[in-house]
Amino acid sequence: SWWGDLKPNEAKQIIAEFNKVYPFIKVEFSRQASDEQAAQLEAEFMVGKVKVDVMEGGGRPNFPRWRKIGLMVPFTDLIPGIHNIPKNNYSRFKDWAMIGNNAITPQYNTKQISAANAPKTWEDLLDPKWKGKLGMTADMKVWAVFALAENGWGMEKTENFLRKLKEQNLIWASGHTAGHSLVIAGDFPIMVEEYLYHVLQSQKKGAPISWIKVSHVPVTGQAFWRTGKGPHPNAANIFIEWQFSPPGLKAYEAVTQRGAIYPGAGTTQAKLLEGV
């Protein structure tokens, strides 16, 4: 039993690839919001009737408490080549790992801006010529990564950047999908922070959109983990081992476009971000 936030059809395709190797293991997927997942899972655990084996998501603020009560169990030693994966892609407690990543970069409408004239760095977005031409969401993940993550900007530089960015008369989008659609439609020429996989999806459809290979590139991603007291621990271990193997990683990216980004993953996103 696998709970996550993928679209049911996406999960179905991934399971079909898994079943080409393990046809005798039936995987049932259920899509729920993180808050709903967390509440139901914790209630089931407390009465000793956990119905799910593998989770994707669940809300990281819950992890310290769940780890303490035994709801999360170590599993990362099962991952093929775990020693090659950057340590910020999995838990130091060995009880979660990122299966796919969201690389976040500026994007621009190629009908309105040429590659030569597009910004080249995050700081270029502060140029007065872009005032009133920048779209952005209120999602704070990218800035939290910049401020807090290893090798990021740190708190002071991030805060200073945001203060200056605010003076650019930002155009606010209701979310990443909406912002991506608006920049393609030409409502504004540049989206400040948007998922790279959205560009890859839209370019396949011929949309006038491109991304900027800035450095640094903030990376986020859902945590993939195994439950304690799950009903099928051995089958869950096999599913996890396959999912994090090169064929599993490629299948996940082919379906979701959110490929693992760390060097050597072999995914499209990893190759695009080499050297960043």
PDB file of C-alpha atoms in Angstrom:
ATOM      1  CA  SER A   1       0.000   0.000   0.000  1.00  0.00           C
ATOM      2  CA  TRP A   2       1.484   3.303  -1.176  1.00  0.00           C
ATOM      3  CA  TRP A   3       0.171   6.751  -0.252  1.00  0.00           C
ATOM      4  CA  GLY A   4       1.354   9.893  -2.015  1.00  0.00           C
ATOM      5  CA  ASP A   5       0.446  13.061  -3.877  1.00  0.00           C
ATOM      6  CA  LEU A   6       1.034  11.828  -7.421  1.00  0.00           C
ATOM      7  CA  LYS A   7      -1.871  11.842  -9.826  1.00  0.00           C
ATOM      8  CA  PRO A   8      -3.448   8.358  -9.878  1.00  0.00           C
ATOM      9  CA  ASN A   9      -2.531   7.881 -13.538  1.00  0.00           C
ATOM     10  CA  GLU A  10       1.105   8.759 -12.779  1.00  0.00           C
ATOM     11  CA  ALA A  11       1.270   6.208  -9.976  1.00  0.00           C
ATOM     12  CA  LYS A  12      -0.400   3.628 -12.226  1.00  0.00           C
ATOM     13  CA  GLN A  13       2.335   4.018 -14.831  1.00  0.00           C
ATOM     14  CA  ILE A  14       5.115   3.694 -12.252  1.00  0.00           C
ATOM     15  CA  ILE A  15       3.499   0.588 -10.769  1.00  0.00           C
ATOM     16  CA  ALA A  16       3.231  -0.919 -14.263  1.00  0.00           C
ATOM     17  CA  GLU A  17       6.997  -0.527 -14.713  1.00  0.00           C
ATOM     18  CA  PHE A  18       7.618  -2.086 -11.302  1.00  0.00           C
ATOM     19  CA  ASN A  19       5.381  -5.028 -12.175  1.00  0.00           C
ATOM     20  CA  LYS A  20       7.425  -5.766 -15.281  1.00  0.00           C
ATOM     21  CA  VAL A  21      10.135  -6.873 -12.852  1.00  0.00           C
ATOM     22  CA  TYR A  22       7.969  -8.033  -9.930  1.00  0.00           C
ATOM     23  CA  PRO A  23       4.625  -9.147 -11.404  1.00  0.00           C
ATOM     24  CA  PHE A  24       3.710 -11.057  -8.244  1.00  0.00           C
ATOM     25  CA  ILE A  25       3.604  -7.937  -6.001  1.00  0.00           C
ATOM     26  CA  LYS A  26       0.380  -5.932  -6.158  1.00  0.00           C
ATOM     27  CA  VAL A  27       0.774  -2.238  -5.329  1.00  0.00           C
ATOM     28  CA  GLU A  28      -2.267  -0.196  -4.328  1.00  0.00           C
ATOM     29  CA  PHE A  29      -1.915   3.597  -4.539  1.00  0.00           C
ATOM     30  CA  SER A  30      -3.984   6.208  -2.707  1.00  0.00           C
ATOM     31  CA  ARG A  31      -3.712   9.941  -3.328  1.00  0.00           C
ATOM     32  CA  GLN A  32      -4.317  12.238  -0.364  1.00  0.00           C
ATOM     33  CA  ALA A  33      -3.262  15.696   0.759  1.00  0.00           C
ATOM     34  CA  SER A  34      -0.369  15.736   3.224  1.00  0.00           C
ATOM     35  CA  ASP A  35      -2.500  16.962   6.128  1.00  0.00           C
ATOM     36  CA  GLU A  36      -5.076  14.237   5.522  1.00  0.00           C
ATOM     37  CA  GLN A  37      -2.337  11.614   5.229  1.00  0.00           C
ATOM     38  CA  ALA A  38      -0.751  12.711   8.473  1.00  0.00           C
ATOM     39  CA  ALA A  39      -3.964  12.702  10.492  1.00  0.00           C
ATOM     40  CA  GLN A  40      -5.156   9.314   9.228  1.00  0.00           C
ATOM     41  CA  LEU A  41      -1.777   7.632   9.500  1.00  0.00           C
ATOM     42  CA  GLU A  42      -1.131   8.771  13.051  1.00  0.00           C
ATOM     43  CA  ALA A  43      -4.617   7.717  14.155  1.00  0.00           C
ATOM     44  CA  GLU A  44      -4.102   4.256  12.654  1.00  0.00           C
ATOM     45  CA  PHE A  45      -0.685   3.896  14.249  1.00  0.00           C
ATOM     46  CA  MET A  46      -1.970   4.746  17.700  1.00  0.00           C
ATOM     47  CA  VAL A  47      -4.502   1.904  17.559  1.00  0.00           C
ATOM     48  CA  GLY A  48      -2.051  -0.528  15.948  1.00  0.00           C
ATOM     49  CA  LYS A  49      -3.853  -0.789  12.594  1.00  0.00           C
ATOM     50  CA  VAL A  50      -1.549   0.834  10.067  1.00  0.00           C
ATOM     51  CA  LYS A  51      -2.832   0.176   6.538  1.00  0.00           C
ATOM     52  CA  VAL A  52      -0.015   1.763   4.506  1.00  0.00           C
ATOM     53  CA  ASP A  53       3.497   0.478   3.857  1.00  0.00           C
ATOM     54  CA  VAL A  54       5.157   3.258   1.843  1.00  0.00           C
ATOM     55  CA  MET A  55       4.591   6.996   2.124  1.00  0.00           C
ATOM     56  CA  GLU A  56       5.513   9.891  -0.126  1.00  0.00           C
ATOM     57  CA  GLY A  57       5.018  13.114   1.774  1.00  0.00           C
ATOM     58  CA  GLY A  58       3.159  13.340   5.063  1.00  0.00           C
ATOM     59  CA  GLY A  59       4.608  16.645   6.229  1.00  0.00           C
ATOM     60  CA  ARG A  60       8.200  16.895   7.471  1.00  0.00           C
ATOM     61  CA  PRO A  61       7.308  18.841  10.623  1.00  0.00           C
ATOM     62  CA  ASN A  62       5.737  15.567  11.820  1.00  0.00           C
ATOM     63  CA  PHE A  63       8.889  13.502  11.270  1.00  0.00           C
ATOM     64  CA  PRO A  64      10.673  14.095  14.605  1.00  0.00           C
ATOM     65  CA  ARG A  65       7.593  12.989  16.546  1.00  0.00           C
ATOM     66  CA  TRP A  66       6.870  10.047  14.251  1.00  0.00           C
ATOM     67  CA  ARG A  67      10.489   8.938  14.446  1.00  0.00           C
ATOM     68  CA  LYS A  68      10.322   8.985  18.240  1.00  0.00           C
ATOM     69  CA  ILE A  69       7.200   6.809  18.432  1.00  0.00           C
ATOM     70  CA  GLY A  70       8.416   4.329  15.804  1.00  0.00           C
ATOM     71  CA  LEU A  71       6.093   5.301  12.975  1.00  0.00           C
ATOM     72  CA  MET A  72       9.108   5.806  10.697  1.00  0.00           C
ATOM     73  CA  VAL A  73      11.729   3.069  10.298  1.00  0.00           C
ATOM     74  CA  PRO A  74      15.235   3.127   8.761  1.00  0.00           C
ATOM     75  CA  PHE A  75      15.463   1.874   5.183  1.00  0.00           C
ATOM     76  CA  THR A  76      18.025   3.899   3.210  1.00  0.00           C
ATOM     77  CA  ASP A  77      20.607   1.098   3.394  1.00  0.00           C
ATOM     78  CA  LEU A  78      18.357  -0.646   0.840  1.00  0.00           C
ATOM     79  CA  ILE A  79      18.924   2.092  -1.736  1.00  0.00           C
ATOM     80  CA  PRO A  80      21.352   1.018  -4.482  1.00  0.00           C
ATOM     81  CA  GLY A  81      24.417   3.288  -4.490  1.00  0.00           C
ATOM     82  CA  ILE A  82      23.325   5.216  -1.403  1.00  0.00           C
ATOM     83  CA  HIS A  83      26.957   6.254  -0.836  1.00  0.00           C
ATOM     84  CA  ASN A  84      26.848   8.188  -4.136  1.00  0.00           C
ATOM     85  CA  ILE A  85      23.800  10.250  -3.162  1.00  0.00           C
ATOM     86  CA  PRO A  86      24.391  13.671  -1.530  1.00  0.00           C
ATOM     87  CA  LYS A  87      23.537  13.522   2.150  1.00  0.00           C
ATOM     88  CA  ASN A  88      20.982  16.331   1.908  1.00  0.00           C
ATOM     89  CA  ASN A  89      18.875  14.029  -0.288  1.00  0.00           C
ATOM     90  CA  TYR A  90      18.198  11.593   2.556  1.00  0.00           C
ATOM     91  CA  SER A  91      17.817  11.554   6.321  1.00  0.00           C
ATOM     92  CA  ARG A  92      20.769  11.212   8.656  1.00  0.00           C
ATOM     93  CA  PHE A  93      18.439   8.906  10.611  1.00  0.00           C
ATOM     94  CA  LYS A  94      18.138   6.764   7.446  1.00  0.00           C
ATOM     95  CA  ASP A  95      14.338   6.962   7.468  1.00  0.00           C
ATOM     96  CA  TRP A  96      13.493   9.144   4.442  1.00  0.00           C
ATOM     97  CA  ALA A  97      14.929   9.916   1.013  1.00  0.00           C
ATOM     98  CA  MET A  98      13.925  12.063  -1.969  1.00  0.00           C
ATOM     99  CA  ILE A  99      12.786  10.054  -4.962  1.00  0.00           C
ATOM    100  CA  GLY A 100      12.346  13.048  -7.272  1.00  0.00           C
ATOM    101  CA  ASN A 101      13.348  16.687  -7.027  1.00  0.00           C
ATOM    102  CA  ASN A 102      11.966  20.080  -7.877  1.00  0.00           C
ATOM    103  CA  ALA A 103      14.712  22.279  -9.274  1.00  0.00           C
ATOM    104  CA  ILE A 104      13.598  25.902  -9.033  1.00  0.00           C
ATOM    105  CA  THR A 105      14.895  28.502 -11.489  1.00  0.00           C
ATOM    106  CA  PRO A 106      13.804  31.720 -13.203  1.00  0.00           C
ATOM    107  CA  GLN A 107      11.932  31.209 -16.494  1.00  0.00           C
ATOM    108  CA  TYR A 108      11.096  33.502 -19.391  1.00  0.00           C
ATOM    109  CA  ASN A 109       8.834  33.816 -22.408  1.00  0.00           C
ATOM    110  CA  THR A 110      11.021  33.313 -25.485  1.00  0.00           C
ATOM    111  CA  LYS A 111       8.719  35.448 -27.668  1.00  0.00           C
ATOM    112  CA  GLN A 112       9.244  38.434 -25.389  1.00  0.00           C
ATOM    113  CA  ILE A 113      12.893  37.978 -24.388  1.00  0.00           C
ATOM    114  CA  SER A 114      15.792  36.481 -26.322  1.00  0.00           C
ATOM    115  CA  ALA A 115      18.284  34.130 -24.677  1.00  0.00           C
ATOM    116  CA  ALA A 116      20.977  36.815 -25.097  1.00  0.00           C
ATOM    117  CA  ASN A 117      18.914  39.438 -23.243  1.00  0.00           C
ATOM    118  CA  ALA A 118      17.516  37.167 -20.529  1.00  0.00           C
ATOM    119  CA  PRO A 119      18.875  37.473 -16.988  1.00  0.00           C
ATOM    120  CA  LYS A 120      21.846  35.195 -16.297  1.00  0.00           C
ATOM    121  CA  THR A 121      21.903  35.258 -12.477  1.00  0.00           C
ATOM    122  CA  TRP A 122      19.485  35.753  -9.587  1.00  0.00           C
ATOM    123  CA  GLU A 123      21.007  39.191  -9.039  1.00  0.00           C
ATOM    124  CA  ASP A 124      20.195  40.148 -12.648  1.00  0.00           C
ATOM    125  CA  LEU A 125      16.512  40.023 -11.686  1.00  0.00           C
ATOM    126  CA  LEU A 126      17.127  43.155  -9.586  1.00  0.00           C
ATOM    127  CA  ASP A 127      18.010  45.226 -12.669  1.00  0.00           C
ATOM    128  CA  PRO A 128      15.603  48.226 -12.878  1.00  0.00           C
ATOM    129  CA  LYS A 129      14.726  47.283 -16.474  1.00  0.00           C
ATOM    130  CA  TRP A 130      12.719  44.320 -15.149  1.00  0.00           C
ATOM    131  CA  LYS A 131      10.606  46.439 -12.803  1.00  0.00           C
ATOM    132  CA  GLY A 132       6.937  45.517 -13.194  1.00  0.00           C
ATOM    133  CA  LYS A 133       7.818  42.556 -15.437  1.00  0.00           C
ATOM    134  CA  LEU A 134       8.479  39.828 -12.893  1.00  0.00           C
ATOM    135  CA  GLY A 135       5.926  37.235 -11.805  1.00  0.00           C
ATOM    136  CA  MET A 136       6.304  35.389  -8.509  1.00  0.00           C
ATOM    137  CA  THR A 137       4.375  33.161  -6.082  1.00  0.00           C
ATOM    138  CA  ALA A 138       4.034  33.493  -2.320  1.00  0.00           C
ATOM    139  CA  ASP A 139       5.512  29.997  -1.873  1.00  0.00           C
ATOM    140  CA  MET A 140       8.443  30.340   0.534  1.00  0.00           C
ATOM    141  CA  LYS A 141      10.144  26.973  -0.123  1.00  0.00           C
ATOM    142  CA  VAL A 142      12.749  28.356  -2.497  1.00  0.00           C
ATOM    143  CA  TRP A 143      13.761  31.138  -0.114  1.00  0.00           C
ATOM    144  CA  ALA A 144      13.820  28.783   2.879  1.00  0.00           C
ATOM    145  CA  VAL A 145      16.250  26.568   0.972  1.00  0.00           C
ATOM    146  CA  PHE A 146      18.417  29.566   0.081  1.00  0.00           C
ATOM    147  CA  ALA A 147      18.421  30.762   3.689  1.00  0.00           C
ATOM    148  CA  LEU A 148      18.835  27.482   5.564  1.00  0.00           C
ATOM    149  CA  ALA A 149      20.260  24.738   3.358  1.00  0.00           C
ATOM    150  CA  GLU A 150      23.884  23.708   3.264  1.00  0.00           C
ATOM    151  CA  ASN A 151      25.774  25.656   0.556  1.00  0.00           C
ATOM    152  CA  GLY A 152      22.929  28.178   0.328  1.00  0.00           C
ATOM    153  CA  TRP A 153      23.043  31.941   0.664  1.00  0.00           C
ATOM    154  CA  GLY A 154      22.370  32.097   4.371  1.00  0.00           C
ATOM    155  CA  MET A 155      19.727  34.144   6.145  1.00  0.00           C
ATOM    156  CA  GLU A 156      21.192  37.638   5.754  1.00  0.00           C
ATOM    157  CA  LYS A 157      21.847  37.475   2.005  1.00  0.00           C
ATOM    158  CA  THR A 158      18.449  35.889   1.358  1.00  0.00           C
ATOM    159  CA  GLU A 159      16.627  38.579   3.322  1.00  0.00           C
ATOM    160  CA  ASN A 160      18.551  41.352   1.567  1.00  0.00           C
ATOM    161  CA  PHE A 161      17.771  39.853  -1.844  1.00  0.00           C
ATOM    162  CA  LEU A 162      14.049  39.628  -1.061  1.00  0.00           C
ATOM    163  CA  ARG A 163      13.934  43.239   0.161  1.00  0.00           C
ATOM    164  CA  LYS A 164      15.439  44.402  -3.138  1.00  0.00           C
ATOM    165  CA  LEU A 165      13.227  42.057  -5.166  1.00  0.00           C
ATOM    166  CA  LYS A 166      10.144  43.518  -3.480  1.00  0.00           C
ATOM    167  CA  GLU A 167      11.003  46.915  -5.002  1.00  0.00           C
ATOM    168  CA  GLN A 168      10.594  45.442  -8.494  1.00  0.00           C
ATOM    169  CA  ASN A 169       6.785  45.756  -8.335  1.00  0.00           C
ATOM    170  CA  LEU A 170       6.220  42.009  -8.497  1.00  0.00           C
ATOM    171  CA  ILE A 171       3.162  40.537 -10.194  1.00  0.00           C
ATOM    172  CA  TRP A 172       1.764  37.861  -7.897  1.00  0.00           C
ATOM    173  CA  ALA A 173       0.624  34.473  -9.201  1.00  0.00           C
ATOM    174  CA  SER A 174      -1.669  32.223  -7.171  1.00  0.00           C
ATOM    175  CA  GLY A 175       0.696  29.255  -7.508  1.00  0.00           C
ATOM    176  CA  HIS A 176       3.459  27.687  -9.584  1.00  0.00           C
ATOM    177  CA  THR A 177       1.179  26.122 -12.183  1.00  0.00           C
ATOM    178  CA  ALA A 178      -0.736  29.380 -12.594  1.00  0.00           C
ATOM    179  CA  GLY A 179       2.440  31.448 -12.800  1.00  0.00           C
ATOM    180  CA  HIS A 180       3.911  29.131 -15.404  1.00  0.00           C
ATOM    181  CA  SER A 181       0.761  29.437 -17.517  1.00  0.00           C
ATOM    182  CA  LEU A 182       0.759  33.236 -17.228  1.00  0.00           C
ATOM    183  CA  VAL A 183       4.365  33.637 -18.386  1.00  0.00           C
ATOM    184  CA  ILE A 184       3.633  31.374 -21.388  1.00  0.00           C
ATOM    185  CA  ALA A 185       0.547  33.481 -22.161  1.00  0.00           C
ATOM    186  CA  GLY A 186       2.670  36.631 -22.073  1.00  0.00           C
ATOM    187  CA  ASP A 187       1.066  38.281 -19.028  1.00  0.00           C
ATOM    188  CA  PHE A 188       4.612  38.996 -17.871  1.00  0.00           C
ATOM    189  CA  PRO A 189       7.939  38.028 -19.477  1.00  0.00           C
ATOM    190  CA  ILE A 190       9.749  36.464 -16.493  1.00  0.00           C
ATOM    191  CA  MET A 191       8.741  34.136 -13.672  1.00  0.00           C
ATOM    192  CA  VAL A 192      11.163  34.544 -10.761  1.00  0.00           C
ATOM    193  CA  GLU A 193      10.958  31.050  -9.230  1.00  0.00           C
ATOM    194  CA  GLU A 194       9.383  28.143 -11.044  1.00  0.00           C
ATOM    195  CA  TYR A 195       9.803  24.385 -11.312  1.00  0.00           C
ATOM    196  CA  LEU A 196      12.158  23.227 -14.040  1.00  0.00           C
ATOM    197  CA  TYR A 197       9.977  20.215 -14.819  1.00  0.00           C
ATOM    198  CA  HIS A 198       7.138  22.569 -15.848  1.00  0.00           C
ATOM    199  CA  VAL A 199       9.406  23.963 -18.572  1.00  0.00           C
ATOM    200  CA  LEU A 200      10.343  20.472 -19.788  1.00  0.00           C
ATOM    201  CA  GLN A 201       6.672  19.518 -20.019  1.00  0.00           C
ATOM    202  CA  SER A 202       5.672  22.719 -21.824  1.00  0.00           C
ATOM    203  CA  GLN A 203       8.583  22.681 -24.262  1.00  0.00           C
ATOM    204  CA  LYS A 204       7.429  19.269 -25.487  1.00  0.00           C
ATOM    205  CA  LYS A 205       4.155  20.969 -26.426  1.00  0.00           C
ATOM    206  CA  GLY A 206       5.936  23.769 -28.274  1.00  0.00           C
ATOM    207  CA  ALA A 207       5.283  26.495 -25.678  1.00  0.00           C
ATOM    208  CA  PRO A 208       7.456  29.663 -25.864  1.00  0.00           C
ATOM    209  CA  ILE A 209       9.217  29.061 -22.550  1.00  0.00           C
ATOM    210  CA  SER A 210      12.780  28.549 -21.419  1.00  0.00           C
ATOM    211  CA  TRP A 211      14.696  28.460 -18.138  1.00  0.00           C
ATOM    212  CA  ILE A 212      17.808  30.166 -16.852  1.00  0.00           C
ATOM    213  CA  LYS A 213      20.726  28.029 -15.677  1.00  0.00           C
ATOM    214  CA  VAL A 214      21.472  30.126 -12.630  1.00  0.00           C
ATOM    215  CA  SER A 215      23.784  29.190  -9.815  1.00  0.00           C
ATOM    216  CA  HIS A 216      22.712  28.349  -7.165  1.00  0.00           C
ATOM    217  CA  VAL A 217      19.672  26.208  -8.004  1.00  0.00           C
ATOM    218  CA  PRO A 218      17.470  25.517  -4.964  1.00  0.00           C
ATOM    219  CA  VAL A 219      16.144  21.970  -4.800  1.00  0.00           C
ATOM    220  CA  THR A 220      13.109  20.655  -2.945  1.00  0.00           C
ATOM    221  CA  GLY A 221      11.356  17.297  -3.028  1.00  0.00           C
ATOM    222  CA  GLN A 222       8.913  14.977  -1.347  1.00  0.00           C
ATOM    223  CA  ALA A 223      10.225  12.542   1.237  1.00  0.00           C
ATOM    224  CA  PHE A 224       9.748   8.849   0.486  1.00  0.00           C
ATOM    225  CA  TRP A 225       9.645   6.598   3.552  1.00  0.00           C
ATOM    226  CA  ARG A 226       8.448   3.311   5.034  1.00  0.00           C
ATOM    227  CA  THR A 227       6.041   3.011   7.945  1.00  0.00           C
ATOM    228  CA  GLY A 228       6.532   1.102  11.126  1.00  0.00           C
ATOM    229  CA  LYS A 229       3.878  -1.574  11.686  1.00  0.00           C
ATOM    230  CA  GLY A 230       2.977  -1.557   7.971  1.00  0.00           C
ATOM    231  CA  PRO A 231       1.192  -4.728   6.824  1.00  0.00           C
ATOM    232  CA  HIS A 232       3.669  -5.769   4.082  1.00  0.00           C
ATOM    233  CA  PRO A 233       7.235  -4.811   5.126  1.00  0.00           C
ATOM    234  CA  ASN A 234       9.068  -7.227   2.819  1.00  0.00           C
ATOM    235  CA  ALA A 235       7.099  -6.247  -0.270  1.00  0.00           C
ATOM    236  CA  ALA A 236       7.603  -2.608   0.705  1.00  0.00           C
ATOM    237  CA  ASN A 237      11.376  -3.142   0.878  1.00  0.00           C
ATOM    238  CA  ILE A 238      11.401  -4.632  -2.624  1.00  0.00           C
ATOM    239  CA  PHE A 239       9.321  -1.738  -3.976  1.00  0.00           C
ATOM    240  CA  ILE A 240      11.620   0.836  -2.343  1.00  0.00           C
ATOM    241  CA  GLU A 241      14.785  -0.855  -3.613  1.00  0.00           C
ATOM    242  CA  TRP A 242      13.400  -0.882  -7.172  1.00  0.00           C
ATOM    243  CA  GLN A 243      12.070   2.675  -6.969  1.00  0.00           C
ATOM    244  CA  PHE A 244      15.518   4.043  -6.053  1.00  0.00           C
ATOM    245  CA  SER A 245      17.384   1.885  -8.577  1.00  0.00           C
ATOM    246  CA  PRO A 246      18.377   3.507 -11.927  1.00  0.00           C
ATOM    247  CA  PRO A 247      15.360   1.946 -13.741  1.00  0.00           C
ATOM    248  CA  GLY A 248      13.011   3.099 -10.974  1.00  0.00           C
ATOM    249  CA  LEU A 249      14.418   6.637 -10.943  1.00  0.00           C
ATOM    250  CA  LYS A 250      14.103   6.907 -14.713  1.00  0.00           C
ATOM    251  CA  ALA A 251      10.539   5.573 -14.623  1.00  0.00           C
ATOM    252  CA  TYR A 252       9.600   8.117 -11.948  1.00  0.00           C
ATOM    253  CA  GLU A 253      11.033  10.972 -14.005  1.00  0.00           C
ATOM    254  CA  ALA A 254       9.500   9.760 -17.270  1.00  0.00           C
ATOM    255  CA  VAL A 255       6.073   9.887 -15.653  1.00  0.00           C
ATOM    256  CA  THR A 256       6.351  12.958 -13.392  1.00  0.00           C
ATOM    257  CA  GLN A 257       9.237  14.914 -15.002  1.00  0.00           C
ATOM    258  CA  ARG A 258      10.559  15.370 -11.445  1.00  0.00           C
ATOM    259  CA  GLY A 259      13.773  13.446 -11.751  1.00  0.00           C
ATOM    260  CA  ALA A 260      16.399  12.968  -9.059  1.00  0.00           C
ATOM    261  CA  ILE A 261      18.907  15.794  -9.478  1.00  0.00           C
ATOM    262  CA  TYR A 262      22.056  14.528  -7.771  1.00  0.00           C
ATOM    263  CA  PRO A 263      25.088  13.825 -10.018  1.00  0.00           C
ATOM    264  CA  GLY A 264      25.083  10.321 -11.448  1.00  0.00           C
ATOM    265  CA  ALA A 265      21.316   9.800 -11.145  1.00  0.00           C
ATOM    266  CA  GLY A 266      21.139   9.484 -14.929  1.00  0.00           C
ATOM    267  CA  THR A 267      17.938  11.524 -15.168  1.00  0.00           C
ATOM    268  CA  THR A 268      17.247  14.409 -17.546  1.00  0.00           C
ATOM    269  CA  GLN A 269      17.200  16.952 -14.723  1.00  0.00           C
ATOM    270  CA  ALA A 270      20.516  15.682 -13.338  1.00  0.00           C
ATOM    271  CA  LYS A 271      22.132  16.046 -16.765  1.00  0.00           C
ATOM    272  CA  LEU A 272      20.678  19.528 -17.341  1.00  0.00           C
ATOM    273  CA  LEU A 273      22.032  20.750 -14.006  1.00  0.00           C
ATOM    274  CA  GLU A 274      25.535  19.304 -14.321  1.00  0.00           C
ATOM    275  CA  GLY A 275      28.063  21.897 -13.219  1.00  0.00           C
ATOM    276  CA  VAL A 276      25.595  23.914 -11.132  1.00  0.00           C
TER     277      VAL A 276
END
